[in-house]
Short mmCIF file of C-alpha atoms in Angstrom, two decimals:
data_model
loop_
_atom_site.label_atom_id
_atom_site.label_comp_id
_atom_site.label_asym_id
_atom_site.label_seq_id
_atom_site.Cartn_x
_atom_site.Cartn_y
_atom_site.Cartn_z
CA MET A 7 19.25 3.41 -2.32
CA ASP A 8 18.02 0.21 -0.68
CA VAL A 9 15.92 -1.47 -3.35
CA LEU A 10 13.62 -2.93 -0.65
CA GLY A 11 13.12 0.35 1.24
CA ASN A 12 13.19 0.71 5.01
CA TYR A 13 11.63 -2.08 7.03
CA LYS A 14 11.66 -3.43 10.57
CA SER A 15 11.21 -7.08 9.63
CA VAL A 16 10.47 -9.32 6.65
CA ILE A 17 8.63 -12.62 7.01
CA SER A 18 7.01 -15.31 4.90
CA ALA A 19 3.43 -15.78 6.09
CA ARG A 20 -0.05 -17.04 5.33
CA SER A 21 -3.39 -16.55 7.01
CA THR A 22 -4.71 -19.19 9.41
CA ASP A 23 -8.28 -18.27 8.42
CA LYS A 24 -9.44 -20.90 5.92
CA ASP A 25 -12.32 -18.71 4.71
CA ILE A 26 -9.75 -16.12 3.69
CA THR A 27 -7.17 -18.47 2.14
CA LYS A 28 -9.90 -20.05 -0.04
CA LYS A 29 -10.49 -16.68 -1.70
CA SER A 30 -7.12 -14.98 -1.42
CA GLN A 31 -4.53 -14.69 -4.19
CA ASP A 32 -1.69 -16.08 -2.08
CA GLY A 33 -1.29 -15.88 1.70
CA GLY A 34 -4.34 -13.73 2.42
CA ILE A 35 -2.22 -11.09 4.17
CA ILE A 36 -4.12 -7.92 3.24
CA THR A 37 -7.59 -9.36 3.88
CA THR A 38 -6.54 -10.81 7.25
CA LEU A 39 -4.86 -7.60 8.39
CA PHE A 40 -7.88 -5.49 7.51
CA ALA A 41 -10.23 -8.00 9.18
CA TYR A 42 -8.09 -7.83 12.33
CA ALA A 43 -7.92 -4.02 12.20
CA LEU A 44 -11.72 -3.82 11.86
CA GLU A 45 -12.24 -6.22 14.75
CA GLU A 46 -9.87 -4.29 17.01
CA GLY A 47 -11.20 -0.84 16.09
CA ILE A 48 -7.88 0.19 14.52
CA ILE A 49 -9.88 1.15 11.44
CA ASP A 50 -13.60 1.82 10.95
CA GLY A 51 -13.48 0.68 7.33
CA ALA A 52 -11.12 0.07 4.44
CA ILE A 53 -10.90 1.11 0.81
CA VAL A 54 -10.21 -1.95 -1.34
CA ALA A 55 -10.51 -3.05 -4.97
CA GLY A 56 -13.84 -4.82 -5.16
CA PRO A 57 -15.68 -6.48 -8.04
CA SER A 58 -17.71 -4.49 -10.56
CA ASP A 59 -20.39 -5.30 -13.14
CA GLU A 60 -17.69 -6.25 -15.67
CA PRO A 61 -15.70 -9.47 -15.10
CA TRP A 62 -12.30 -8.85 -13.50
CA LYS A 63 -12.68 -5.08 -13.64
CA PRO A 64 -12.00 -3.74 -10.14
CA GLU A 65 -14.00 -0.97 -8.56
CA PRO A 66 -12.94 0.87 -5.39
CA VAL A 67 -15.30 0.10 -2.53
CA VAL A 68 -15.50 0.95 1.16
CA VAL A 69 -15.82 -2.18 3.29
CA THR A 70 -16.74 -2.26 6.97
CA THR A 71 -17.24 -6.00 7.61
CA LYS A 72 -15.28 -9.21 7.11
CA ALA A 73 -17.95 -10.47 4.70
CA GLU A 74 -17.42 -7.42 2.49
CA LEU A 75 -13.66 -7.97 2.67
CA LEU A 76 -14.07 -11.58 1.53
CA ALA A 77 -16.20 -10.46 -1.41
CA ALA A 78 -13.32 -8.25 -2.56
CA ALA A 79 -10.47 -10.73 -1.90
CA GLY A 80 -8.02 -11.72 -4.62
CA THR A 81 -5.91 -9.84 -7.15
CA ARG A 82 -7.25 -8.15 -10.27
CA TYR A 83 -4.41 -7.27 -12.61
CA THR A 84 -5.67 -3.88 -13.68
CA ILE A 85 -5.95 -0.38 -12.29
CA SER A 86 -8.27 0.35 -9.36
CA PRO A 87 -8.33 4.06 -8.39
CA ASN A 88 -8.71 3.42 -4.66
CA LEU A 89 -7.60 6.91 -3.65
CA ASN A 90 -10.68 8.35 -5.33
CA LEU A 91 -12.73 7.12 -2.37
CA ILE A 92 -10.73 8.68 0.47
CA LYS A 93 -12.94 11.76 0.75
CA GLU A 94 -16.11 9.74 0.37
CA ALA A 95 -14.97 7.25 3.03
CA THR A 96 -14.59 10.05 5.55
CA ARG A 97 -17.49 12.28 4.55
CA SER A 98 -20.21 10.03 3.11
CA TYR A 99 -19.43 7.01 5.29
CA GLY A 100 -18.30 9.08 8.27
CA LEU A 101 -15.19 6.99 8.90
CA ASP A 102 -12.64 8.47 11.31
CA ARG A 103 -10.02 5.75 10.85
CA VAL A 104 -9.57 4.54 7.27
CA GLY A 105 -7.54 1.62 5.94
CA ILE A 106 -6.38 1.68 2.34
CA VAL A 107 -4.56 -0.80 0.11
CA GLY A 108 -2.70 0.12 -3.04
CA THR A 109 0.24 -0.27 -5.37
CA PRO A 110 3.57 1.50 -4.75
CA CYS A 111 2.53 4.60 -6.71
CA GLN A 112 -0.72 4.78 -4.75
CA MET A 113 1.19 4.54 -1.47
CA GLN A 114 3.28 7.51 -2.64
CA ALA A 115 0.10 9.43 -3.33
CA VAL A 116 -1.28 8.60 0.13
CA ARG A 117 1.87 9.93 1.81
CA LYS A 118 1.92 13.04 -0.36
CA ALA A 119 -1.70 13.69 0.55
CA GLN A 120 -0.76 13.44 4.21
CA LEU A 121 2.21 15.79 3.81
CA TYR A 122 0.52 18.28 1.50
CA PRO A 123 -3.26 17.90 2.03
CA ILE A 124 -4.27 20.30 -0.74
CA GLY A 125 -7.87 19.37 -1.49
CA MET A 126 -7.70 16.79 1.31
CA ARG A 127 -8.61 19.02 4.26
CA ASP A 128 -9.60 17.01 7.35
CA VAL A 129 -8.88 13.77 5.48
CA ASP A 130 -5.11 13.33 5.75
CA ASP A 131 -5.15 12.47 9.46
CA LYS A 132 -7.89 9.87 9.03
CA ILE A 133 -5.69 7.41 7.11
CA ALA A 134 -5.06 4.91 9.89
CA LEU A 135 -3.48 1.95 8.06
CA ALA A 136 -1.86 1.86 4.61
CA LEU A 137 -1.14 -1.57 3.15
CA GLY A 138 0.93 -1.92 -0.02
CA ILE A 139 1.20 -4.64 -2.63
CA PHE A 140 4.23 -5.50 -4.77
CA CYS A 141 3.92 -4.24 -8.33
CA MET A 142 6.21 -4.49 -11.34
CA GLU A 143 3.77 -2.82 -13.75
CA ASN A 144 0.04 -2.40 -14.28
CA LEU A 145 -2.50 -2.70 -17.06
CA SER A 146 -5.62 -0.93 -18.21
CA TYR A 147 -8.80 -3.03 -18.28
CA GLN A 148 -8.79 -2.99 -22.08
CA ALA A 149 -5.22 -4.35 -22.07
CA LEU A 150 -6.13 -7.10 -19.60
CA GLU A 151 -9.09 -8.03 -21.77
CA ALA A 152 -6.84 -8.28 -24.84
CA ILE A 153 -4.32 -10.44 -22.99
CA VAL A 154 -6.94 -12.84 -21.64
CA GLU A 155 -9.18 -13.09 -24.70
CA ASP A 156 -6.75 -12.61 -27.60
CA HIS A 157 -3.53 -14.14 -26.27
CA CYS A 158 -4.84 -16.70 -23.77
CA ASN A 159 -7.97 -17.41 -25.82
CA GLN A 160 -10.34 -17.36 -22.82
CA LYS A 161 -13.47 -15.33 -22.15
CA MET A 162 -13.18 -12.91 -19.23
CA GLU A 163 -16.39 -14.21 -17.67
CA SER A 164 -15.08 -17.81 -17.67
CA VAL A 165 -11.90 -16.96 -15.71
CA LYS A 166 -11.62 -18.20 -12.13
CA LYS A 167 -8.18 -16.81 -11.29
CA MET A 168 -5.24 -15.01 -12.87
CA ASP A 169 -1.65 -15.21 -11.69
CA ILE A 170 1.79 -13.85 -12.56
CA GLY A 171 4.89 -15.87 -11.76
CA LYS A 172 7.85 -17.77 -13.17
CA GLY A 173 7.94 -15.52 -16.22
CA LYS A 174 4.35 -16.25 -17.27
CA PHE A 175 0.88 -14.75 -17.06
CA THR A 176 -1.50 -17.60 -16.24
CA VAL A 177 -5.28 -17.79 -16.56
CA TYR A 178 -7.35 -20.48 -14.82
CA THR A 179 -10.94 -21.04 -15.94
CA GLU A 180 -13.99 -22.29 -14.04
CA ARG A 181 -13.84 -25.53 -16.08
CA GLY A 182 -10.23 -26.24 -15.16
CA ALA A 183 -8.46 -25.03 -18.30
CA VAL A 184 -5.10 -23.32 -17.88
CA SER A 185 -3.75 -20.83 -20.43
CA GLN A 186 -0.40 -19.04 -20.29
CA MET A 187 1.60 -16.40 -22.14
CA PRO A 188 5.18 -15.19 -21.60
CA LEU A 189 5.40 -12.02 -19.51
CA LYS A 190 7.68 -10.43 -22.10
CA LEU A 191 4.67 -10.21 -24.44
CA ILE A 192 2.76 -8.13 -21.87
CA HIS A 193 5.19 -5.21 -21.79
CA LYS A 194 3.65 -3.39 -24.76
CA TYR A 195 0.36 -3.17 -22.85
CA VAL A 196 1.87 -1.61 -19.71
CA GLN A 197 0.72 1.83 -18.54
CA PRO A 198 3.31 4.52 -19.44
CA GLY A 199 3.55 5.77 -15.86
CA CYS A 200 4.85 2.37 -14.78
CA ASN A 201 8.00 2.98 -16.80
CA VAL A 202 9.24 5.71 -14.45
CA CYS A 203 8.32 4.01 -11.16
CA LEU A 204 11.29 3.13 -8.93
CA ASP A 205 9.40 1.18 -6.28
CA TYR A 206 8.61 -2.52 -6.50
CA VAL A 207 7.72 -3.37 -2.90
CA ALA A 208 5.60 -0.39 -1.75
CA ASN A 209 8.31 1.24 0.33
CA LEU A 210 5.98 3.82 1.88
CA ALA A 211 3.28 1.46 3.19
CA ASP A 212 2.91 0.56 6.85
CA ILE A 213 3.05 -3.09 5.77
CA SER A 214 3.64 -4.35 2.22
CA SER A 215 3.11 -7.81 0.81
CA GLY A 216 3.42 -9.90 -2.32
CA SER A 217 3.88 -13.50 -3.42
CA VAL A 218 7.44 -13.13 -4.73
CA GLY A 219 10.05 -14.80 -2.56
CA SER A 220 7.65 -17.11 -0.75
CA PRO A 221 6.36 -20.62 -1.60
CA ASP A 222 3.01 -21.09 -3.35
CA GLY A 223 0.14 -20.15 -1.05
CA TRP A 224 2.38 -17.94 1.09
CA SER A 225 3.30 -14.26 0.89
CA THR A 226 6.37 -12.17 1.66
CA VAL A 227 5.59 -9.45 4.21
CA PHE A 228 7.60 -6.31 4.95
CA VAL A 229 6.67 -4.61 8.23
CA ARG A 230 7.82 -1.02 7.69
CA SER A 231 6.45 1.51 10.18
CA MET A 232 5.82 1.69 13.92
CA LYS A 233 2.10 1.57 13.19
CA GLY A 234 2.55 -1.43 10.92
CA ASN A 235 4.67 -3.14 13.55
CA ALA A 236 1.98 -2.71 16.22
CA VAL A 237 -0.71 -4.09 13.91
CA TRP A 238 1.45 -7.02 12.79
CA ASP A 239 2.43 -7.92 16.36
CA GLY A 240 -1.22 -7.83 17.41
CA ALA A 241 -2.25 -10.08 14.54
CA ILE A 242 0.54 -12.54 15.34
CA ALA A 243 -0.47 -12.57 19.03
CA ALA A 244 -4.02 -13.39 17.90
CA ASP A 245 -2.69 -16.40 15.93
CA LEU A 246 -3.94 -15.01 12.64
CA PHE A 247 -0.82 -16.00 10.67
CA GLU A 248 1.54 -18.89 10.20
CA THR A 249 5.06 -17.53 9.67
CA LYS A 250 8.47 -18.71 8.52
CA PRO A 251 11.80 -16.84 8.50
CA MET A 252 12.66 -15.62 5.00
CA ASP A 253 16.04 -17.37 5.14
CA GLN A 254 14.20 -20.69 5.52
CA VAL A 255 11.94 -20.45 2.46
CA LYS A 256 12.53 -20.61 -1.27
CA PRO A 257 13.01 -18.81 -3.56
CA GLY A 258 13.66 -16.35 -0.71
CA LEU A 259 14.52 -12.67 -0.37
CA ASP A 260 17.17 -12.79 -3.09
CA LEU A 261 14.46 -13.06 -5.76
CA VAL A 262 12.61 -10.06 -4.33
CA LYS A 263 15.86 -8.06 -4.42
CA LYS A 264 16.58 -9.24 -7.96
CA LEU A 265 13.20 -8.13 -9.32
CA ALA A 266 13.24 -4.86 -7.39
CA THR A 267 16.72 -4.11 -8.75
CA GLU A 268 15.63 -4.97 -12.30
CA LYS A 269 12.65 -2.62 -12.10
CA ILE A 270 14.67 0.24 -10.64
CA THR A 271 17.60 -0.17 -13.04
CA LYS A 272 15.33 -0.33 -16.11
CA ASN A 273 13.12 2.57 -15.07
CA GLN A 274 15.98 4.75 -13.84
CA LYS A 275 17.06 4.98 -17.48
CA ASN A 276 13.64 6.41 -18.33
CA VAL A 277 13.80 8.84 -15.41
CA ASP A 278 17.27 9.98 -16.54
CA ALA A 279 16.04 10.42 -20.11
CA ARG A 280 13.41 12.85 -18.86
CA LYS A 281 16.17 15.16 -17.70
CA THR A 282 16.63 16.11 -21.34
CA PHE A 283 12.98 17.13 -21.76
CA GLY A 284 12.53 20.87 -22.19
CA LEU A 285 15.21 23.50 -22.79
CA LYS A 286 16.06 26.72 -21.01
CA ALA A 287 16.54 29.90 -22.99
CA ASP A 288 20.31 29.33 -23.07
CA GLY A 289 19.82 25.92 -24.65
CA THR A 290 20.66 23.87 -21.57
CA ALA A 291 18.32 21.13 -20.40
CA LYS A 292 15.65 22.09 -17.90
CA GLY A 293 14.47 18.54 -17.35
CA LEU A 294 11.65 17.15 -15.24
CA ARG A 295 11.96 16.79 -11.47
CA ASN A 296 12.81 13.32 -10.20
CA PRO A 297 10.20 12.57 -7.50
CA TYR A 298 12.58 10.11 -5.83
CA GLU A 299 15.23 12.75 -5.13
CA SER A 300 15.18 15.50 -2.51
CA PRO A 301 14.56 19.00 -3.93
#
C-alpha cells in the first residue's frame, strides 16, 4: 500500500490572497480553493468548521461567501462533525453543488455515502468538491481544554493560535505568550477511533493538504482526482497560489512519508489485534472486518 495514496501531483504552495494568509493556519489552501470554487460556480456553498460560542470549539457551518469562509479560517484541533450538515446543506439551504472539508476518516465517510447512499437519498450526487486535511489523531473538546489550560497553563479564551509541529503542541496567546508541551503527552487524550485509522493524508479527497513537508507559512498539496486536478489547474491559472516543487523545499516529502508510515505501522497493529475479537462456535476467531481491505 502506498502510504501517500494515489495522486496526480504533489506541490508546496501558499495562497497569494493576503486576506486569507493573515487568517489561515499555514498556506491558506482550503480557504482559497473554496473561495475560487464559489466564484466559479463549481460549488454553491461549502461545509466547514466554523467558530462556536465556546472558544476554539468548532461548529459545522454552511458558507456561501468569501467573508464567511474567512470567518471560519484556521485550524481547531478538535472534532467538528461536518458531515452532519450534508443533508441540511442540500435541503435547507437548497445547494446543488456542495463543497466539504474534513479529516481522512471524514473523507472515507463521504465516499461511502456516495457509494452506498443509505439515508442520503438525493444527496450523494451533490457533493461537488471534497477537500481533505492531514491528520495524525484528533481530540475531543474536553481533551483540548485540558491540554491548553492544565498543561500549557493558558485560558482558552486568551489563545490566538494553536499549532502542532516539531514534536510539540504550541499555544500562542493574544498577549504574545507562547506555551508548549511535548506531543507524546497528548496521546492519552486521543480519540479511540484514531488508533485504527490507516490514513494520514486524506487519500480519498479530491485535493488534500497539510503543513507537514513544507516550510512555515506554506502547505503540502496532493492533487488526487480528475475533479481536483481541474479545480487546482483553474486556481493556478487564476494566480491564486505561489508554488514550489516538493523536491526544492525542506523538510520535503520524505517527512510526510515518514509520518504517514509511522501512523499506518502503529495503527495496523491495533487493526490486526481486532482480528482476535469475537469467537465462532468452533473456537476460532471471527474478528472484525478491516475497512481498508477488499471484502
